[in-house]
Short mmCIF file of C-alpha atoms in Angstrom, two decimals:
data_model
loop_
_atom_site.label_atom_id
_atom_site.label_comp_id
_atom_site.label_asym_id
_atom_site.label_seq_id
_atom_site.Cartn_x
_atom_site.Cartn_y
_atom_site.Cartn_z
CA MET A 1152 -31.07 9.20 -54.55
CA ARG A 1153 -29.48 12.79 -53.06
CA VAL A 1154 -28.68 10.84 -49.68
CA GLU A 1155 -27.02 8.14 -51.43
CA GLN A 1156 -25.01 11.17 -53.32
CA ASP A 1157 -24.38 12.95 -50.14
CA ASP A 1158 -23.13 9.74 -48.61
CA ALA A 1159 -20.74 8.71 -51.77
CA SER A 1160 -19.51 12.36 -51.18
CA ALA A 1161 -18.56 11.69 -47.27
CA LEU A 1162 -16.24 8.47 -48.23
CA LEU A 1163 -15.15 9.71 -51.00
CA ASP A 1164 -13.65 13.00 -49.13
CA GLY A 1165 -9.57 12.33 -48.70
CA LEU A 1166 -9.86 9.40 -50.91
CA ASP A 1167 -7.37 8.75 -54.03
CA LEU A 1168 -5.60 5.69 -55.08
CA ASP A 1169 -2.49 6.12 -53.56
CA VAL A 1170 -4.46 6.42 -50.07
CA LEU A 1171 -6.24 3.00 -50.76
CA LEU A 1172 -3.07 1.53 -51.76
CA GLY A 1173 -1.52 2.62 -48.31
CA ALA A 1174 -4.17 1.40 -46.45
CA LEU A 1175 -4.53 -1.81 -48.37
CA THR A 1176 -0.68 -2.53 -47.62
CA ARG A 1177 -0.76 -1.53 -44.13
CA GLY A 1178 -3.50 -3.82 -43.07
CA ARG A 1179 -3.47 -6.49 -45.73
CA GLY A 1180 0.04 -6.07 -47.34
CA TYR A 1181 0.89 -10.03 -48.42
CA GLU A 1182 -2.40 -10.77 -50.10
CA THR A 1183 -2.67 -10.64 -54.25
CA ALA A 1184 -3.63 -7.39 -55.43
CA LEU A 1185 -2.64 -8.41 -59.28
CA ARG A 1186 -2.43 -11.44 -60.89
CA ASP A 1187 -1.11 -11.59 -64.29
CA PRO A 1188 -3.81 -15.04 -66.55
CA PRO A 1189 -1.59 -17.99 -67.13
CA GLY A 1190 -1.10 -17.81 -70.80
CA ARG A 1191 0.65 -14.18 -70.40
CA ARG A 1192 4.03 -15.61 -71.79
CA GLY A 1193 2.76 -16.47 -75.64
CA TRP A 1194 1.13 -12.11 -75.90
CA SER A 1195 3.70 -10.74 -73.80
CA ASP A 1196 7.03 -12.28 -73.77
CA VAL A 1197 6.38 -12.24 -69.70
CA ASN A 1198 6.05 -15.12 -67.31
CA PRO A 1199 3.12 -14.78 -65.48
CA ALA A 1200 3.32 -13.65 -61.72
CA SER A 1201 1.56 -12.05 -59.08
CA LEU A 1202 2.00 -8.84 -56.82
CA SER A 1203 0.99 -8.53 -53.40
CA PHE A 1204 -0.31 -5.20 -52.33
CA HIS A 1205 2.86 -4.79 -50.88
CA GLN A 1206 4.67 -5.55 -53.45
CA LEU A 1207 2.46 -3.18 -55.83
CA ASP A 1208 3.62 -0.45 -53.57
CA GLN A 1209 6.63 -0.51 -53.77
CA ARG A 1210 7.10 -0.57 -57.48
CA ILE A 1211 5.13 2.02 -57.99
CA ASP A 1212 7.74 4.00 -55.23
CA ARG A 1213 10.37 2.91 -56.86
CA LEU A 1214 9.12 3.84 -60.79
CA ALA A 1215 8.06 7.19 -59.04
CA ARG A 1216 11.47 8.10 -57.58
CA LEU A 1217 13.14 6.88 -61.10
CA LEU A 1218 10.26 9.42 -63.07
CA SER A 1219 11.38 11.77 -60.71
CA ILE A 1220 15.10 12.15 -61.58
CA ASN A 1221 13.53 13.59 -65.08
CA LYS A 1222 12.63 16.67 -63.13
CA GLY A 1223 9.69 17.23 -64.98
CA GLN A 1224 7.06 19.92 -63.91
CA PRO A 1225 4.47 19.58 -61.76
CA GLY A 1226 1.45 18.15 -63.30
CA ALA A 1227 3.65 17.53 -66.13
CA SER A 1228 2.25 14.33 -68.74
CA VAL A 1229 3.20 10.69 -69.24
CA ALA A 1230 2.20 8.90 -72.01
CA ILE A 1231 1.40 5.03 -71.26
CA MET A 1232 0.94 2.81 -73.91
CA ALA A 1233 0.11 -0.81 -72.24
CA PRO A 1234 -2.91 -3.16 -71.81
CA LEU A 1235 -5.00 -2.99 -68.40
CA GLY A 1236 -2.90 -4.75 -66.27
CA PRO A 1237 0.57 -4.48 -63.56
CA GLU A 1238 2.83 -2.42 -65.98
CA SER A 1239 -0.28 0.42 -66.43
CA ILE A 1240 -1.27 0.18 -63.02
CA VAL A 1241 2.21 0.72 -61.98
CA ALA A 1242 2.50 3.53 -64.25
CA MET A 1243 0.04 5.29 -64.02
CA LEU A 1244 0.34 5.36 -59.88
CA ALA A 1245 3.95 5.57 -59.94
CA SER A 1246 3.69 9.10 -62.62
CA LEU A 1247 0.83 10.25 -60.28
CA ARG A 1248 3.05 9.86 -57.11
CA ALA A 1249 5.81 11.92 -58.38
CA GLY A 1250 2.91 14.44 -59.40
CA LEU A 1251 2.78 14.08 -63.39
CA SER A 1252 -0.44 13.44 -65.47
CA PRO A 1253 -0.91 9.83 -66.93
CA LEU A 1254 -2.02 9.66 -70.50
CA MET A 1255 -3.30 6.29 -71.13
CA LEU A 1256 -3.26 6.23 -74.94
CA PRO A 1257 -5.25 3.63 -76.82
CA LEU A 1258 -3.50 0.17 -77.90
CA HIS A 1259 -5.29 0.69 -81.32
CA GLY A 1260 -4.82 3.66 -82.78
CA ASN A 1261 -2.77 4.54 -85.50
CA GLU A 1262 0.75 7.06 -85.01
CA LEU A 1263 -0.76 9.90 -86.58
CA GLU A 1264 -3.76 9.63 -83.83
CA LEU A 1265 -1.39 8.62 -80.96
CA LEU A 1266 1.34 11.66 -82.05
CA ARG A 1267 -1.52 14.02 -82.04
CA LEU A 1268 -2.29 12.97 -78.72
CA VAL A 1269 0.82 13.18 -76.84
CA GLU A 1270 1.66 16.33 -78.31
CA ALA A 1271 -1.58 17.75 -76.97
CA SER A 1272 -0.77 16.57 -73.80
CA GLY A 1273 2.59 17.90 -74.28
CA ALA A 1274 3.80 14.80 -72.73
CA VAL A 1275 7.37 14.69 -71.45
CA MET A 1276 7.94 10.87 -71.16
CA ALA A 1277 6.27 7.86 -72.78
CA LEU A 1278 6.29 4.63 -70.98
CA GLY A 1279 5.16 1.13 -72.34
CA VAL A 1280 5.74 -2.47 -72.52
CA SER A 1281 7.31 -4.18 -75.05
CA ARG A 1282 4.96 -6.71 -76.95
CA ILE A 1283 1.19 -7.33 -76.73
CA GLY A 1284 0.88 -10.12 -79.51
CA PRO A 1285 1.99 -8.56 -82.92
CA LEU A 1286 2.00 -4.79 -80.90
CA ARG A 1287 5.66 -3.38 -80.45
CA PRO A 1288 4.24 -0.82 -78.29
CA LEU A 1289 8.08 0.48 -77.16
CA LEU A 1290 9.27 0.79 -81.06
CA ILE A 1291 5.98 3.03 -81.50
CA LEU A 1292 6.72 5.03 -78.45
CA ARG A 1293 10.04 5.49 -79.14
CA ASN A 1294 9.10 7.03 -83.21
CA LEU A 1295 6.48 9.49 -81.44
CA ALA A 1296 9.46 10.64 -78.71
CA LEU A 1297 11.16 11.49 -81.93
CA ARG A 1298 8.94 13.54 -83.51
CA ALA A 1299 7.51 15.29 -80.28
CA PHE A 1300 9.65 18.00 -79.48
CA SER A 1301 8.01 17.54 -75.20
CA THR A 1302 9.01 13.83 -74.94
CA ARG A 1303 12.73 13.29 -73.92
CA PHE A 1304 12.79 10.00 -71.90
CA VAL A 1305 11.11 6.53 -72.80
CA GLY A 1306 10.74 3.95 -70.72
CA GLY A 1307 9.94 0.18 -71.01
CA PHE A 1308 8.55 -2.75 -69.20
CA GLY A 1309 9.86 -6.64 -70.58
CA PRO A 1310 12.50 -8.33 -71.62
CA GLU A 1311 12.67 -6.94 -75.16
CA VAL A 1312 13.51 -3.48 -75.07
CA PRO A 1313 15.14 -1.83 -78.19
CA ASP A 1314 18.29 0.88 -78.33
CA GLY A 1315 16.96 4.15 -76.89
CA VAL A 1316 14.39 2.80 -74.88
CA ALA A 1317 15.37 2.86 -70.55
CA PRO A 1318 14.55 -0.69 -69.67
CA LEU A 1319 12.60 -0.10 -66.64
CA ASP A 1320 12.53 -2.92 -64.97
CA ALA A 1321 16.24 -2.96 -64.36
CA LEU A 1322 16.31 0.54 -63.59
CA MET A 1323 14.26 0.04 -60.75
CA ALA A 1324 15.52 -3.43 -59.60
CA HIS A 1325 18.98 -1.30 -58.90
CA ALA A 1326 17.80 2.59 -58.47
CA THR A 1327 18.92 4.83 -56.41
CA PRO A 1328 16.21 6.15 -54.27
CA HIS A 1329 15.30 9.93 -55.29
CA PRO A 1330 13.38 12.34 -53.39
CA LEU A 1331 9.35 12.93 -54.03
CA PRO A 1332 8.15 15.97 -54.73
CA ALA A 1333 5.80 17.34 -52.18
CA LEU A 1334 2.23 17.53 -53.57
CA ALA A 1335 -0.32 20.11 -53.32
CA THR A 1336 -2.75 18.42 -55.54
CA ARG A 1337 -3.22 15.35 -57.41
CA PRO A 1338 -2.83 15.53 -60.72
CA THR A 1339 -5.77 14.24 -63.06
CA ILE A 1340 -5.85 11.40 -64.99
CA GLN A 1341 -5.81 11.97 -68.93
CA VAL A 1342 -7.98 9.62 -71.15
CA ALA A 1343 -8.90 9.61 -75.40
CA ASP A 1344 -11.97 8.33 -76.75
CA ALA A 1345 -10.84 5.26 -78.27
CA ALA A 1346 -14.06 4.73 -80.82
CA THR A 1347 -12.93 9.16 -82.07
CA MET A 1348 -9.36 9.33 -80.66
CA SER A 1349 -10.69 12.56 -79.26
CA GLY A 1350 -8.64 13.91 -76.44
CA PRO A 1351 -6.50 14.09 -74.52
CA LEU A 1352 -9.99 14.65 -71.86
CA PRO A 1353 -9.02 15.25 -67.83
CA LEU A 1354 -9.94 12.07 -65.61
CA SER A 1355 -9.88 12.59 -61.60
CA GLU A 1356 -9.57 10.12 -59.20
CA ARG A 1357 -13.05 10.91 -56.61
CA ASP A 1358 -14.76 10.32 -60.71
CA ILE A 1359 -12.78 7.14 -60.68
CA LEU A 1360 -13.75 6.04 -57.39
CA ALA A 1361 -17.17 7.73 -57.01
CA LYS A 1362 -17.87 5.17 -60.62
CA ALA A 1363 -16.15 2.56 -58.50
CA LEU A 1364 -18.42 2.77 -55.56
CA GLU A 1365 -21.89 2.80 -57.49
CA LEU A 1366 -20.46 -0.50 -59.01
CA SER A 1367 -19.53 -1.76 -55.54
CA ARG A 1368 -22.97 -0.65 -54.15
CA LEU A 1369 -24.23 -2.88 -56.67
CA LEU A 1370 -22.32 -6.16 -56.96
CA LYS A 1371 -21.10 -6.31 -53.40
CA PRO A 1372 -18.31 -7.52 -53.71
CA VAL A 1373 -16.21 -9.86 -50.39
CA THR A 1374 -12.25 -9.57 -50.25
CA SER A 1375 -11.90 -13.05 -50.92
CA SER A 1376 -13.67 -13.11 -54.56
CA ARG A 1377 -11.52 -11.49 -57.67
CA ILE A 1378 -12.73 -8.92 -60.15
CA VAL A 1379 -11.63 -11.14 -63.95
CA THR A 1380 -11.65 -8.11 -66.89
CA THR A 1381 -11.16 -8.38 -70.97
CA LEU A 1382 -11.02 -4.25 -71.11
CA VAL A 1383 -7.52 -3.26 -72.18
CA GLY A 1384 -8.17 0.61 -72.47
CA GLY A 1385 -7.82 3.22 -69.62
CA ASP A 1386 -11.01 5.28 -70.21
CA LEU A 1387 -13.28 5.25 -67.51
CA ALA A 1388 -15.41 2.91 -67.31
CA ALA A 1389 -12.34 0.46 -67.69
CA LEU A 1390 -10.81 2.33 -64.71
CA ALA A 1391 -13.81 2.19 -62.73
CA SER A 1392 -14.71 -1.33 -62.79
CA GLY A 1393 -10.76 -2.66 -62.58
CA PRO A 1394 -8.67 -1.30 -60.73
CA GLY A 1395 -10.83 1.30 -58.96
CA MET A 1396 -13.85 -1.36 -57.92
CA ALA A 1397 -10.46 -4.09 -56.94
CA MET A 1398 -8.57 -1.20 -54.84
CA LEU A 1399 -11.73 0.37 -53.14
CA ALA A 1400 -12.73 -3.01 -51.93
CA GLY A 1401 -9.87 -4.22 -51.48
CA ILE A 1402 -9.95 -7.28 -53.95
CA GLU A 1403 -7.87 -9.47 -56.68
CA LEU A 1404 -7.75 -7.86 -60.13
CA LEU A 1405 -6.99 -10.35 -62.70
CA PRO A 1406 -7.18 -8.08 -66.05
CA LEU A 1407 -6.04 -10.74 -69.24
CA GLY A 1408 -4.65 -8.36 -71.18
CA LEU A 1409 -5.10 -10.01 -74.66
CA PHE A 1410 -7.76 -11.58 -74.95
CA ASN A 1411 -7.78 -16.02 -75.05
CA LEU A 1412 -10.60 -17.99 -74.39
CA GLY A 1413 -8.69 -20.56 -72.85
CA ASP A 1414 -7.25 -18.13 -70.23
CA LEU A 1415 -10.79 -16.95 -69.22
CA GLN A 1416 -11.85 -20.06 -68.25
CA ALA A 1417 -8.64 -20.55 -66.29
CA CYS A 1418 -9.29 -17.66 -64.25
CA ILE A 1419 -12.84 -18.20 -63.92
CA GLU A 1420 -11.57 -21.63 -61.98
CA GLY A 1421 -9.57 -21.77 -58.05
CA GLY A 1422 -12.53 -21.33 -56.05
CA ARG A 1423 -13.36 -17.68 -55.97
CA HIS A 1424 -16.13 -15.93 -56.49
CA VAL A 1425 -15.15 -13.83 -60.14
CA HIS A 1426 -16.62 -10.85 -61.09
CA LEU A 1427 -16.54 -10.68 -64.86
CA VAL A 1428 -16.12 -7.06 -66.61
CA LEU A 1429 -16.55 -7.77 -71.02
CA PRO A 1430 -17.32 -5.65 -74.09
CA GLY A 1431 -21.56 -5.50 -74.16
CA GLU A 1432 -20.61 -7.37 -77.82
CA MET A 1433 -19.50 -10.75 -75.92
CA GLU A 1434 -22.80 -10.67 -74.16
CA PRO A 1435 -24.30 -13.25 -77.31
CA ALA A 1436 -21.18 -15.39 -77.00
CA LEU A 1437 -21.12 -15.46 -73.44
CA ALA A 1438 -24.97 -16.45 -73.85
CA HIS A 1439 -24.18 -18.94 -75.43
CA SER A 1440 -20.97 -20.56 -74.04
CA ARG A 1441 -20.33 -22.80 -70.89
CA LEU A 1442 -18.88 -20.28 -68.78
CA ALA A 1443 -22.80 -18.18 -68.66
CA ASP A 1444 -23.56 -21.06 -66.07
CA HIS A 1445 -20.08 -21.27 -64.23
CA PRO A 1446 -20.81 -21.29 -60.32
CA ALA A 1447 -17.59 -19.15 -59.25
CA LEU A 1448 -19.30 -16.25 -61.57
CA ALA A 1449 -20.83 -13.96 -58.49
CA SER A 1450 -21.77 -11.28 -61.80
CA VAL A 1451 -20.96 -9.62 -64.79
CA VAL A 1452 -20.73 -6.14 -65.88
CA PHE A 1453 -20.69 -5.45 -69.41
CA VAL A 1454 -19.88 -2.11 -71.09
CA ARG A 1455 -21.08 -0.90 -74.27
CA ARG A 1456 -22.16 2.12 -76.21
CA ALA A 1457 -25.02 4.23 -75.43
CA GLY A 1458 -27.99 2.30 -76.71
CA GLU A 1459 -26.29 -0.35 -77.57
CA ARG A 1460 -27.97 -4.03 -76.93
CA ALA A 1461 -26.86 -7.04 -77.23
CA PHE A 1462 -29.11 -10.11 -78.49
CA PRO A 1463 -29.28 -13.19 -76.62
CA THR A 1464 -29.24 -11.75 -73.24
CA LEU A 1465 -27.57 -13.52 -70.86
CA GLY A 1466 -30.83 -15.30 -68.42
CA ARG A 1467 -29.60 -16.12 -65.11
CA SER A 1468 -31.46 -14.48 -62.59
CA ASP A 1469 -29.13 -15.32 -59.54
CA LEU A 1470 -26.62 -13.73 -60.91
CA ALA A 1471 -25.83 -9.70 -60.57
CA ILE A 1472 -25.56 -7.97 -64.18
CA VAL A 1473 -24.50 -4.60 -64.01
CA ASP A 1474 -24.55 -2.04 -67.51
CA ILE A 1475 -21.95 0.11 -67.93
CA GLU A 1476 -23.30 3.15 -70.60
CA ALA A 1477 -20.32 4.37 -71.69
CA ARG A 1478 -21.01 7.90 -73.54
CA SER A 1479 -17.81 8.93 -73.78
CA ALA A 1480 -14.46 8.03 -72.35
CA GLU A 1481 -14.48 9.80 -69.16
CA ALA A 1482 -18.88 9.66 -68.93
CA ILE A 1483 -20.59 6.78 -67.93
CA THR A 1484 -23.82 5.33 -66.14
CA VAL A 1485 -23.99 2.41 -63.88
CA ALA A 1486 -27.13 0.52 -63.83
CA ARG A 1487 -28.17 -3.33 -62.76
CA ARG A 1488 -30.91 -5.26 -64.54
#
């Protein structure tokens, strides 16, 4: 075990998500990094699209330079309210590149709980998407900014950006280049516990990549495979099994954003091997469904609270099944069955 830990430490030395993206952009820039589910327009008003590693890097760079105009102090917080998809990944990595600390807000929190997290982090900016089903994150963020003394800039992705919120898609398309700060150290990512709404809790990129490496060694993804995740939060379990593992392995990530069974089935089709990430409570439903026998499934990752066990369990001897026990937002254990 000690040898494995030392080996992992050596592999992760000097690595962060930006370094990984830079290497992927140089080596495989035109391959797909992120893909929207086919039904995305129905819950977000945004037409489904895909981003190559090169396009992802460009969008991150443009937003990072846009955020730098606001001259936040190094390490200042940026609140992000979006499902785990292209916008939240771009916002998180752009904040880090601009020397700012992203705070991943839980989507289901009420305004008082979210306000406490924003004020505790001292967020100077807030970024979000215009719609997630019936939820209007930009209206929530605008209300929070009016009540939180520190928040002075609210920006939004999507076609319906309300008054008082900066339209990020348009600004990024026509932004004047602005220099990025020289960083001595990378800021931390901040997360909140989805069950208790406690936080903000600091989470380093190394923590994310260390758990992503554990998962990769158990699942052994190949570059022609894809990760399909139904997780929408921004805690360690979601970040490690989604963008962390996708960047580390250099494979396509397909986040559902809002769960839809038809979308999930469509995402598994297409001929690629699929590594499926689901909440543990969905295991019985998967075990009873036709998807459980789908030949494209290479592995399933179940994310569950410590001590939870769902019955019946998925039984396929040819399938790699991994359990992530989420003890808290920043502490998880990974084990293959």
